[in-house]
Amino acid sequence: MKLSIITINRNNAAGLRKTMESVFSQTYRDFEYIIIDGASTDDSVDIIKDYSRRFEIGDLRLENFKWISEPDTGIYNAMNKGLKIAKGEYTLMLNSGDYLVDEYVIERILPELDGVDIIQGNVIEDYPDKTIRFRSYGKSDISFIDAMDANFPHQAMFIKLSVMEKYGYYDDSYKKGSDTYFFITALGL
């Protein structure tokens, strides 16, 4: 399997629904989808169960959908839980509230995943008064400037699982910035 998409969530049922809908709408279907829920007390688990039935009756294979709902110690602990059970060659952290902009994203990116360790895609940030688009699709030459800007949008970073394993996943002793620390370390910046 080429890709594992990992979503972490805690008490963000509306964001989770938006994320899952964007994943399930993809035209390319041969991916693994993992949801790590931090023991949510809202409707998140019910939403996960409802969407899991779509795997059973749709053209997505149920064995490619995994989910866990249990307490964690923070965002990076939850991300690491997903990474440790992922089976894809590449991973994408598409957290609750993040979404794929259209149904062709995975289909378009897969040809670009041709052995490079990390590819950064585009990011669109929606605000009530404006939309900001960061264009970097297919960018594998991530620079020191990217590190200085802390411009490592995990929701658009396709990372080889072997790279995550090599550098020890995300250091969950950090409450913020562990993803930036990982990228700086992995890229040798």
N, CA, C and O of each residue as an XYZ file, in Angstrom:
756
protein
N       0.848     -1.178      0.000
C       0.000      0.000      0.000
C       0.890      1.237      0.000
O       1.885      1.299      0.723
N       0.530      2.196     -0.799
C       1.353      3.390     -0.982
C       1.140      4.437      0.110
O       2.095      5.114      0.490
N      -0.083      4.592      0.627
C      -0.373      5.731      1.492
C      -1.234      5.349      2.692
O      -2.207      4.605      2.576
N      -0.838      5.888      3.859
C      -1.651      5.822      5.075
C      -2.024      7.251      5.450
O      -1.151      8.095      5.648
N      -3.316      7.515      5.547
C      -3.808      8.812      5.979
C      -4.203      8.666      7.445
O      -4.953      7.759      7.807
N      -3.692      9.567      8.285
C      -3.927      9.485      9.721
C      -4.632     10.757     10.172
O      -4.185     11.867      9.882
N      -5.739     10.577     10.885
C      -6.485     11.701     11.448
C      -6.507     11.558     12.953
O      -6.876     10.508     13.480
N      -6.107     12.622     13.651
C      -6.268     12.618     15.102
C      -7.393     13.588     15.454
O      -7.628     14.578     14.761
N      -8.072     13.279     16.540
C      -9.265     14.041     16.907
C      -9.473     13.977     18.409
O      -9.174     12.971     19.052
N      -9.988     15.061     18.951
C     -10.518     15.049     20.321
C     -11.614     16.094     20.407
O     -11.359     17.293     20.297
N     -12.832     15.626     20.605
C     -13.996     16.492     20.799
C     -14.151     17.545     19.695
O     -14.434     18.710     19.973
N     -13.965     17.126     18.462
C     -14.176     18.017     17.322
C     -15.017     17.279     16.286
O     -14.563     17.039     15.167
N     -16.232     16.922     16.656
C     -17.096     16.113     15.796
C     -17.322     16.773     14.439
O     -17.263     16.097     13.411
N     -17.577     18.066     14.415
C     -17.824     18.759     13.137
C     -16.575     18.733     12.255
O     -16.666     18.479     11.054
N     -15.423     18.992     12.845
C     -14.176     18.944     12.084
C     -13.864     17.539     11.599
O     -13.396     17.356     10.475
N     -14.121     16.548     12.443
C     -13.886     15.152     12.070
C     -14.756     14.755     10.890
O     -14.284     14.109      9.955
N     -16.021     15.139     10.930
C     -16.930     14.825      9.831
C     -16.417     15.435      8.521
O     -16.425     14.772      7.484
N     -15.976     16.684      8.567
C     -15.448     17.365      7.377
C     -14.215     16.641      6.839
O     -14.080     16.443      5.631
N     -13.325     16.251      7.735
C     -12.104     15.548      7.330
C     -12.437     14.200      6.715
O     -11.943     13.866      5.638
N     -13.277     13.422      7.397
C     -13.615     12.089      6.910
C     -14.329     12.162      5.564
O     -14.074     11.342      4.682
N     -15.204     13.121      5.402
C     -15.920     13.258      4.128
C     -14.938     13.527      2.989
O     -15.099     12.990      1.893
N     -13.924     14.354      3.238
C     -12.948     14.639      2.186
C     -12.104     13.407      1.858
O     -11.726     13.197      0.705
N     -11.814     12.599      2.868
C     -11.039     11.373      2.627
C     -11.877     10.359      1.859
O     -11.408      9.774      0.882
N     -13.118     10.148      2.298
C     -13.968      9.148      1.658
C     -14.418      9.545      0.255
O     -14.880      8.697     -0.508
N     -14.288     10.817     -0.089
C     -14.702     11.250     -1.429
C     -13.598     11.093     -2.480
O     -13.827     11.393     -3.652
N     -12.427     10.639     -2.093
C     -11.315     10.530     -3.031
C     -11.603      9.511     -4.137
O     -12.173      8.450     -3.884
N     -11.201      9.847     -5.363
C     -11.394      8.944     -6.493
C     -10.426      7.769     -6.418
O     -10.778      6.658     -6.815
N      -9.228      7.991     -5.923
C      -8.265      6.910     -5.721
C      -8.595      6.259     -4.388
O      -8.697      6.947     -3.372
N      -8.762      4.938     -4.380
C      -9.300      4.256     -3.202
C      -8.331      3.332     -2.476
O      -8.659      2.851     -1.391
N      -7.169      3.070     -3.020
C      -6.275      2.099     -2.393
C      -5.348      2.794     -1.398
O      -4.157      2.971     -1.657
N      -5.914      3.182     -0.259
C      -5.134      3.779      0.812
C      -5.650      3.236      2.135
O      -6.738      2.664      2.215
N      -4.856      3.426      3.152
C      -5.236      3.050      4.508
C      -5.678      4.319      5.229
O      -5.069      5.375      5.057
N      -6.730      4.221      6.033
C      -7.197      5.369      6.791
C      -7.257      4.996      8.267
O      -7.903      4.020      8.650
N      -6.571      5.788      9.089
C      -6.459      5.534     10.522
C      -6.963      6.762     11.270
O      -6.554      7.885     10.976
N      -7.848      6.549     12.232
C      -8.314      7.639     13.079
C      -7.917      7.342     14.519
O      -8.207      6.273     15.056
N      -7.254      8.305     15.125
C      -6.890      8.211     16.533
C      -7.697      9.272     17.263
O      -7.464     10.470     17.105
N      -8.644      8.814     18.059
C      -9.522      9.704     18.811
C      -9.092      9.697     20.269
O      -8.868      8.633     20.848
N      -8.976     10.870     20.861
C      -8.510     10.994     22.245
C      -9.605     10.873     23.278
O      -9.746     11.741     24.140
N     -10.386      9.802     23.203
C     -11.469      9.542     24.164
C     -12.465     10.705     24.182
O     -12.798     11.233     25.243
N     -12.927     11.088     23.010
C     -13.867     12.205     22.887
C     -15.149     11.947     23.667
O     -15.591     10.806     23.802
N     -15.738     13.023     24.178
C     -17.001     12.935     24.896
C     -18.145     13.551     24.086
O     -19.277     13.615     24.566
N     -17.858     14.003     22.866
C     -18.912     14.529     21.990
C     -19.373     13.408     21.047
O     -19.264     12.237     21.408
N     -19.869     13.722     19.889
C     -20.390     12.721     18.951
C     -19.322     12.104     18.042
O     -19.662     11.404     17.088
N     -18.055     12.350     18.318
C     -16.980     11.896     17.432
C     -16.993     10.389     17.190
O     -16.888      9.954     16.043
N     -17.118      9.599     18.229
C     -17.086      8.141     18.075
C     -18.275      7.662     17.256
O     -18.129      6.751     16.441
N     -19.445      8.253     17.452
C     -20.613      7.890     16.646
C     -20.372      8.191     15.172
O     -20.785      7.424     14.303
N     -19.711      9.298     14.894
C     -19.389      9.654     13.502
C     -18.418      8.637     12.910
O     -18.589      8.209     11.769
N     -17.412      8.254     13.669
C     -16.450      7.249     13.194
C     -17.169      5.938     12.889
O     -16.926      5.334     11.844
N     -18.036      5.497     13.769
C     -18.777      4.246     13.554
C     -19.663      4.336     12.309
O     -19.750      3.385     11.532
N     -20.319      5.485     12.126
C     -21.169      5.675     10.956
C     -20.347      5.578      9.672
O     -20.760      4.909      8.724
N     -19.209      6.225      9.632
C     -18.371      6.173      8.438
C     -17.738      4.800      8.242
O     -17.468      4.408      7.107
N     -17.494      4.058      9.329
C     -16.930      2.715      9.162
C     -17.897      1.810      8.417
O     -17.473      0.894      7.712
N     -19.208      2.062      8.569
C     -20.197      1.283      7.808
C     -20.077      1.560      6.312
O     -20.408      0.701      5.494
N     -19.611      2.741      5.954
C     -19.392      3.049      4.531
C     -18.303      2.160      3.949
O     -18.364      1.785      2.778
N     -17.312      1.825      4.756
C     -16.283      0.903      4.282
C     -16.896     -0.461      4.006
O     -16.541     -1.120      3.029
N     -17.806     -0.879      4.856
C     -18.416     -2.194      4.712
C     -19.270     -2.301      3.455
O     -19.326     -3.363      2.835
N     -19.936     -1.213      3.071
C     -20.850     -1.291      1.939
C     -20.332     -0.600      0.684
O     -20.928     -0.719     -0.387
N     -19.220      0.126      0.816
C     -18.694      0.871     -0.327
C     -17.556      0.133     -1.006
O     -17.351     -1.061     -0.791
N     -16.823      0.863     -1.826
C     -15.712      0.247     -2.535
C     -14.386      0.463     -1.808
O     -13.323      0.202     -2.371
N     -14.440      0.931     -0.575
C     -13.253      1.012      0.272
C     -13.226     -0.254      1.123
O     -14.259     -0.678      1.641
N     -12.077     -0.842      1.266
C     -11.972     -2.103      1.997
C     -11.904     -1.847      3.501
O     -11.105     -1.032      3.960
N     -12.737     -2.539      4.262
C     -12.814     -2.361      5.706
C     -11.468     -2.619      6.376
O     -11.148     -1.967      7.370
N     -10.688     -3.537      5.866
C      -9.390     -3.815      6.497
C      -8.428     -2.631      6.366
O      -7.402     -2.592      7.045
N      -8.748     -1.673      5.506
C      -7.912     -0.488      5.347
C      -8.379      0.672      6.224
O      -7.865      1.784      6.102
N      -9.341      0.425      7.101
C      -9.850      1.453      8.000
C      -9.654      0.979      9.428
O     -10.168     -0.066      9.827
N      -8.893      1.773     10.202
C      -8.636      1.431     11.597
C      -8.939      2.658     12.449
O      -8.700      3.793     12.039
N      -9.464      2.409     13.630
C      -9.660      3.531     14.534
C      -9.513      3.091     15.975
O      -9.766      1.939     16.331
N      -9.098      4.042     16.790
C      -8.907      3.833     18.223
C      -9.504      5.043     18.929
O      -9.329      6.171     18.467
N     -10.197      4.833     20.025
C     -10.636      5.927     20.879
C     -10.185      5.608     22.294
O     -10.729      4.723     22.954
N      -9.183      6.344     22.744
C      -8.621      6.143     24.072
C      -7.868      7.406     24.490
O      -7.486      8.204     23.634
N      -7.654      7.595     25.770
C      -6.916      8.786     26.206
C      -5.498      8.802     25.633
O      -4.893      7.759     25.388
N      -4.995     10.006     25.431
C      -3.608     10.170     25.027
C      -3.018     11.313     25.837
O      -3.720     11.945     26.626
N      -1.745     11.576     25.646
C      -1.079     12.633     26.421
C      -0.886     13.914     25.616
O      -0.204     14.835     26.066
N      -1.482     13.973     24.434
C      -1.365     15.186     23.633
C      -1.317     14.875     22.145
O      -1.350     13.715     21.735
N      -1.238     15.922     21.355
C      -1.316     15.805     19.900
C      -0.227     14.902     19.330
O      -0.501     14.083     18.453
N       1.003     15.042     19.818
C       2.097     14.250     19.239
C       2.027     12.792     19.677
O       2.402     11.900     18.917
N       1.555     12.544     20.886
C       1.333     11.177     21.327
C       0.296     10.508     20.436
O       0.460      9.353     20.043
N      -0.779     11.242     20.116
C      -1.828     10.702     19.234
C      -1.283     10.463     17.823
O      -1.559      9.426     17.219
N      -0.516     11.413     17.298
C       0.071     11.228     15.967
C       0.960      9.984     15.942
O       0.908      9.195     14.998
N       1.774      9.814     16.982
C       2.668      8.654     17.040
C       1.894      7.339     17.105
O       2.320      6.345     16.518
N       0.768      7.322     17.807
C      -0.056      6.106     17.840
C      -0.469      5.711     16.430
O      -0.404      4.538     16.064
N      -0.894      6.690     15.640
C      -1.279      6.414     14.260
C      -0.105      5.933     13.424
O      -0.235      4.984     12.650
N       1.036      6.581     13.577
C       2.220      6.197     12.803
C       2.673      4.775     13.128
O       3.124      4.048     12.243
N       2.554      4.387     14.370
C       3.022      3.057     14.782
C       2.173      1.922     14.226
O       2.644      0.787     14.146
N       0.925      2.204     13.839
C       0.110      1.135     13.249
C      -0.028      1.283     11.730
O      -0.629      0.429     11.077
N       0.518      2.349     11.175
C       0.425      2.590      9.725
C       1.213      1.536      8.950
O       2.263      1.070      9.392
N       0.680      1.176      7.786
C       1.310      0.169      6.926
C       1.721      0.735      5.562
O       2.392      0.046      4.794
N       1.334      1.967      5.252
C       1.644      2.547      3.954
C       3.107      2.931      3.825
O       3.808      3.111      4.820
N       3.553      3.052      2.592
C       4.924      3.510      2.346
C       5.065      4.982      2.746
O       6.101      5.399      3.264
N       4.004      5.761      2.497
C       3.973      7.180      2.846
C       2.839      7.433      3.825
O       1.859      6.691      3.873
N       2.994      8.513      4.617
C       1.964      8.912      5.558
C       1.533     10.352      5.278
O       2.307     11.160      4.766
N       0.293     10.648      5.623
C      -0.242     11.996      5.571
C      -1.029     12.222      6.849
O      -1.969     11.480      7.134
N      -0.658     13.242      7.627
C      -1.389     13.621      8.839
C      -2.454     14.626      8.457
O      -2.162     15.804      8.250
N      -3.663     14.170      8.365
C      -4.797     15.022      8.013
C      -5.703     15.071      9.242
O      -6.646     14.289      9.365
N      -5.405     15.997     10.143
C      -6.063     16.005     11.434
C      -7.485     16.548     11.367
O      -7.885     17.165     10.380
N      -8.226     16.311     12.420
C      -9.616     16.711     12.503
C      -9.773     18.190     12.165
O      -9.157     19.057     12.786
N     -10.614     18.456     11.165
C     -10.816     19.815     10.679
C     -10.048     20.111      9.401
O     -10.450     20.977      8.624
N      -8.938     19.395      9.173
C      -8.208     19.517      7.907
C      -8.995     18.762      6.845
O      -9.763     17.855      7.164
N      -8.805     19.133      5.590
C      -9.516     18.423      4.538
C      -8.740     18.487      3.230
O      -7.927     19.385      3.011
N      -9.005     17.525      2.379
C      -8.447     17.491      1.028
C      -9.345     18.351      0.153
O     -10.566     18.198      0.174
N      -8.753     19.244     -0.607
C      -9.505     20.303     -1.271
C     -10.492     19.790     -2.325
O     -11.514     20.427     -2.579
N     -10.191     18.648     -2.934
C     -11.138     18.047     -3.878
C     -10.925     16.542     -3.902
O     -10.047     16.012     -3.222
N     -11.741     15.863     -4.697
C     -11.714     14.390     -4.691
C     -10.546     13.784     -5.470
O     -10.409     12.562     -5.525
N      -9.705     14.626     -6.072
C      -8.591     14.131     -6.895
C      -7.223     14.299     -6.240
O      -6.213     13.975     -6.866
N      -7.153     14.784     -5.026
C      -5.872     15.084     -4.387
C      -4.972     13.853     -4.340
O      -3.825     13.915     -4.782
N      -5.467     12.748     -3.818
C      -4.629     11.547     -3.693
C      -4.242     11.027     -5.072
O      -3.096     10.631     -5.284
N      -5.162     11.023     -5.988
C      -4.878     10.582     -7.359
C      -3.763     11.430     -7.987
O      -2.901     10.900     -8.688
N      -3.781     12.744     -7.737
C      -2.769     13.635     -8.308
C      -1.410     13.503     -7.639
O      -0.382     13.601     -8.310
N      -1.385     13.284     -6.339
C      -0.112     13.279     -5.617
C       0.642     11.957     -5.754
O       1.872     11.950     -5.709
N      -0.058     10.852     -5.918
C       0.628      9.557     -5.933
C       1.750      9.443     -6.955
O       2.798      8.890     -6.622
N       1.589      9.936     -8.178
C       2.722      9.855     -9.115
C       3.951     10.649     -8.663
O       5.070     10.356     -9.084
N       3.742     11.647     -7.811
C       4.849     12.454     -7.301
C       5.622     11.734     -6.203
O       6.766     12.088     -5.915
N       5.012     10.735     -5.595
C       5.662      9.985     -4.515
C       6.527      8.893     -5.132
O       6.210      7.706     -5.059
N       7.602      9.316     -5.725
C       8.444      8.413     -6.504
C       9.766      8.108     -5.811
O      10.819      8.069     -6.449
N       9.702      7.896     -4.511
C      10.900      7.528     -3.782
C      11.490      8.655     -2.946
O      12.370      8.407     -2.121
N      11.024      9.891     -3.139
C      11.524     10.976     -2.294
C      11.049     10.759     -0.870
O      10.022     10.121     -0.639
N      11.795     11.289      0.078
C      11.469     11.070      1.484
C      10.275     11.896      1.943
O       9.415     11.404      2.674
N      10.228     13.157      1.511
C       9.174     14.063      1.955
C       8.757     14.943      0.784
O       9.604     15.505      0.090
N       7.462     15.058      0.570
C       6.933     16.003     -0.424
C       5.918     16.886      0.275
O       5.055     16.415      1.016
N       6.044     18.178      0.020
C       5.119     19.141      0.600
C       4.125     19.586     -0.455
O       4.504     20.036     -1.536
N       2.849     19.455     -0.127
C       1.795     19.881     -1.040
C       1.297     21.270     -0.704
O       1.867     21.952      0.147
N       0.246     21.686     -1.363
C      -0.369     22.996     -1.133
C      -1.203     22.989      0.137
O      -1.697     21.951      0.577
N      -1.346     24.180      0.714
C      -2.210     24.371      1.868
C      -3.099     25.569      1.593
O      -2.646     26.599      1.094
N      -4.373     25.416      1.926
C      -5.317     26.522      1.844
C      -5.847     26.756      3.250
O      -6.341     25.836      3.901
N      -5.740     28.003      3.712
C      -6.268     28.353      5.024
C      -7.475     29.254      4.827
O      -7.376     30.325      4.227
N      -8.617     28.806      5.340
C      -9.854     29.577      5.236
C     -10.081     30.367      6.515
O     -10.048     29.826      7.620
N     -10.314     31.666      6.332
C     -10.664     32.551      7.427
C     -11.986     33.216      7.083
O     -12.365     33.248      5.912
N     -12.698     33.747      8.065
C     -13.992     34.371      7.764
C     -13.909     35.476      6.706
O     -14.836     35.652      5.916
N     -12.805     36.212      6.694
C     -12.694     37.345      5.777
C     -11.740     37.129      4.603
O     -11.631     37.995      3.734
N     -11.051     35.990      4.565
C     -10.105     35.754      3.459
C      -9.691     34.289      3.394
O      -9.875     33.521      4.338
N      -9.129     33.933      2.253
C      -8.546     32.610      2.043
C      -7.099     32.800      1.620
O      -6.810     33.610      0.740
N      -6.189     32.062      2.240
C      -4.774     32.144      1.912
C      -4.350     30.800      1.339
O      -4.648     29.749      1.907
N      -3.654     30.842      0.211
C      -3.164     29.622     -0.425
C      -1.639     29.645     -0.426
O      -1.013     30.590     -0.905
N      -1.060     28.580      0.123
C       0.385     28.401      0.089
C       0.675     27.378     -0.991
O       0.294     26.215     -0.860
N       1.335     27.789     -2.044
C       1.599     26.891     -3.162
C       2.982     26.275     -3.026
O       3.988     26.981     -2.960
N       3.016     24.968     -2.986
C       4.290     24.262     -2.926
C       4.155     22.842     -3.442
O       5.015     22.004     -3.170
N       3.102     22.557     -4.177
C       2.818     21.201     -4.644
C       4.046     20.550     -5.268
O       4.681     21.103     -6.166
N       4.353     19.388     -4.777
C       5.467     18.628     -5.322
C       6.813     19.101     -4.833
O       7.842     18.687     -5.368
N       6.834     19.963     -3.826
C       8.098     20.518     -3.362
C       8.822     19.495     -2.515
O       8.375     19.171     -1.415
N       9.928     18.986     -3.008
C      10.727     18.047     -2.233
C      12.037     18.680     -1.792
O      12.768     18.090     -0.997
N      12.347     19.874     -2.294
C      13.579     20.563     -1.925
C      13.293     21.575     -0.811
O      13.437     22.783     -0.994
N      12.891     21.054      0.331
C      12.551     21.888      1.474
C      13.841     22.511      1.991
O      14.857     21.831      2.133
N      13.791     23.800      2.268
C      15.004     24.552      2.564
C      15.085     25.002      4.020
O      14.155     24.823      4.807
N      16.236     25.595      4.346
C      16.440     26.178      5.662
C      15.441     27.317      5.907
O      15.004     27.527      7.038
N      15.086     28.042      4.858
C      14.101     29.119      4.975
C      12.760     28.553      5.423
O      12.083     29.148      6.261
N      12.373     27.408      4.870
C      11.137     26.755      5.321
C      11.206     26.471      6.824
O      10.229     26.662      7.549
N      12.375     26.011      7.276
C      12.543     25.711      8.701
C      12.448     26.977      9.542
O      11.831     26.967     10.607
N      13.047     28.059      9.078
C      12.993     29.314      9.827
C      11.570     29.852      9.914
O      11.182     30.448     10.919
N      10.803     29.639      8.860
C       9.407     30.076      8.863
C       8.509     29.096      9.601
O       7.318     29.357      9.774
N       9.072     27.963     10.041
C       8.301     26.881     10.658
C       7.151     26.501      9.732
O       6.031     26.241     10.171
N       7.459     26.478      8.449
C       6.445     26.232      7.420
C       6.424     24.753      7.049
O       6.763     24.377      5.927
N       6.026     23.932      7.998
C       5.915     22.502      7.777
C       4.480     22.088      8.041
O       4.177     21.553      9.108
N       3.604     22.324      7.100
C       2.181     22.006      7.322
C       1.943     20.504      7.239
O       1.867     19.939      6.147
N       1.826     19.858      8.399
C       1.684     18.403      8.406
C       0.511     17.932      7.556
O       0.546     16.814      7.041
N      -0.535     18.756      7.393
C      -1.689     18.352      6.598
C      -1.390     18.328      5.109
O      -2.247     17.949      4.311
N      -0.170     18.731      4.722
C       0.222     18.695      3.311
C       1.583     18.047      3.123
O       2.199     18.192      2.067
N       2.061     17.331      4.141
C       3.376     16.697      4.063
C       3.201     15.182      3.890
O       2.678     14.498      4.770
N       3.635     14.694      2.771
C       3.631     13.259      2.492
C       5.022     12.761      2.845
O       6.002     13.116      2.191
N       5.103     11.932      3.887
C       6.387     11.531      4.455
C       6.515     10.020      4.397
O       5.590      9.292      4.760
N       7.673      9.553      3.936
C       7.922      8.115      3.953
C       7.874      7.618      5.392
O       8.495      8.204      6.280
N       7.137      6.541      5.618
C       7.037      5.974      6.955
C       8.418      5.566      7.469
O       8.692      5.690      8.662
N       9.282      5.084      6.588
C      10.630      4.682      7.005
C      11.426      5.867      7.551
O      12.277      5.688      8.422
N      11.161      7.070      7.052
C      11.820      8.273      7.575
C      11.304      8.571      8.977
O      12.080      8.912      9.870
N       9.985      8.442      9.170
C       9.414      8.648     10.503
C      10.021      7.646     11.489
O      10.375      8.011     12.611
N      10.137      6.410     11.076
C      10.693      5.375     11.947
C      12.168      5.649     12.245
O      12.617      5.473     13.377
N      12.907      6.071     11.243
C      14.342      6.332     11.399
C      14.612      7.420     12.430
O      15.543      7.308     13.228
N      13.802      8.472     12.414
C      14.038      9.606     13.308
C      13.177      9.574     14.570
O      13.157     10.545     15.326
N      12.483      8.492     14.800
C      11.793      8.296     16.065
C      10.462      8.994     16.216
O      10.072      9.340     17.331
N       9.750      9.211     15.112
C       8.431      9.833     15.163
C       8.529     11.247     15.759
O       9.570     11.897     15.669
N       7.430     11.709     16.366
C       7.406     13.041     16.962
C       7.739     12.933     18.450
O       7.215     12.064     19.147
N       8.599     13.807     18.926
C       8.984     13.819     20.332
C       7.821     14.399     21.133
O       7.598     15.609     21.120
N       7.083     13.537     21.828
C       5.882     14.022     22.506
C       6.178     14.669     23.859
O       5.255     14.983     24.612
N       7.456     14.870     24.170
C       7.771     15.676     25.355
C       7.553     17.160     25.068
O       7.444     17.972     25.988
N       7.491     17.506     23.770
C       7.158     18.885     23.386
C       5.640     19.009     23.271
O       4.987     18.143     22.688
N       5.092     20.058     23.813
C       3.655     20.301     23.660
C       3.380     21.044     22.362
O       2.289     20.925     21.804
N       4.347     21.805     21.874
C       4.257     22.515     20.601
C       5.582     22.351     19.870
O       6.640     22.247     20.492
N       5.513     22.329     18.572
C       6.726     22.373     17.762
C       7.442     21.067     17.527
O       8.508     21.064     16.910
N       6.904     19.962     17.991
C       7.585     18.691     17.767
C       7.647     18.341     16.289
O       8.608     17.716     15.840
N       6.630     18.739     15.526
C       6.675     18.474     14.083
C       7.782     19.283     13.427
O       8.489     18.760     12.566
N       7.950     20.542     13.809
C       9.045     21.357     13.269
C      10.382     20.749     13.655
O      11.283     20.666     12.821
N      10.527     20.322     14.906
C      11.752     19.671     15.365
C      12.043     18.425     14.531
O      13.181     18.196     14.121
N      11.010     17.624     14.285
C      11.197     16.427     13.463
C      11.711     16.785     12.080
O      12.678     16.188     11.607
N      11.072     17.760     11.419
C      11.457     18.108     10.055
C      12.868     18.659      9.995
O      13.621     18.328      9.079
N      13.240     19.497     10.958
C      14.603     20.044     10.980
C      15.612     18.921     11.151
O      16.645     18.906     10.481
N      15.321     17.981     12.043
C      16.214     16.839     12.268
C      16.285     15.937     11.029
O      17.375     15.586     10.578
N      15.143     15.570     10.490
C      15.100     14.643      9.348
C      15.733     15.248      8.097
O      16.339     14.535      7.297
N      15.595     16.553      7.930
C      16.139     17.204      6.745
C      17.577     17.651      6.938
O      18.205     18.149      6.003
N      18.109     17.475      8.157
C      19.494     17.848      8.413
C      19.729     19.345      8.313
O      20.797     19.789      7.892
N      18.727     20.117      8.701
C      18.858     21.590      8.575
C      19.497     22.178      9.800
O      19.686     23.392      9.875
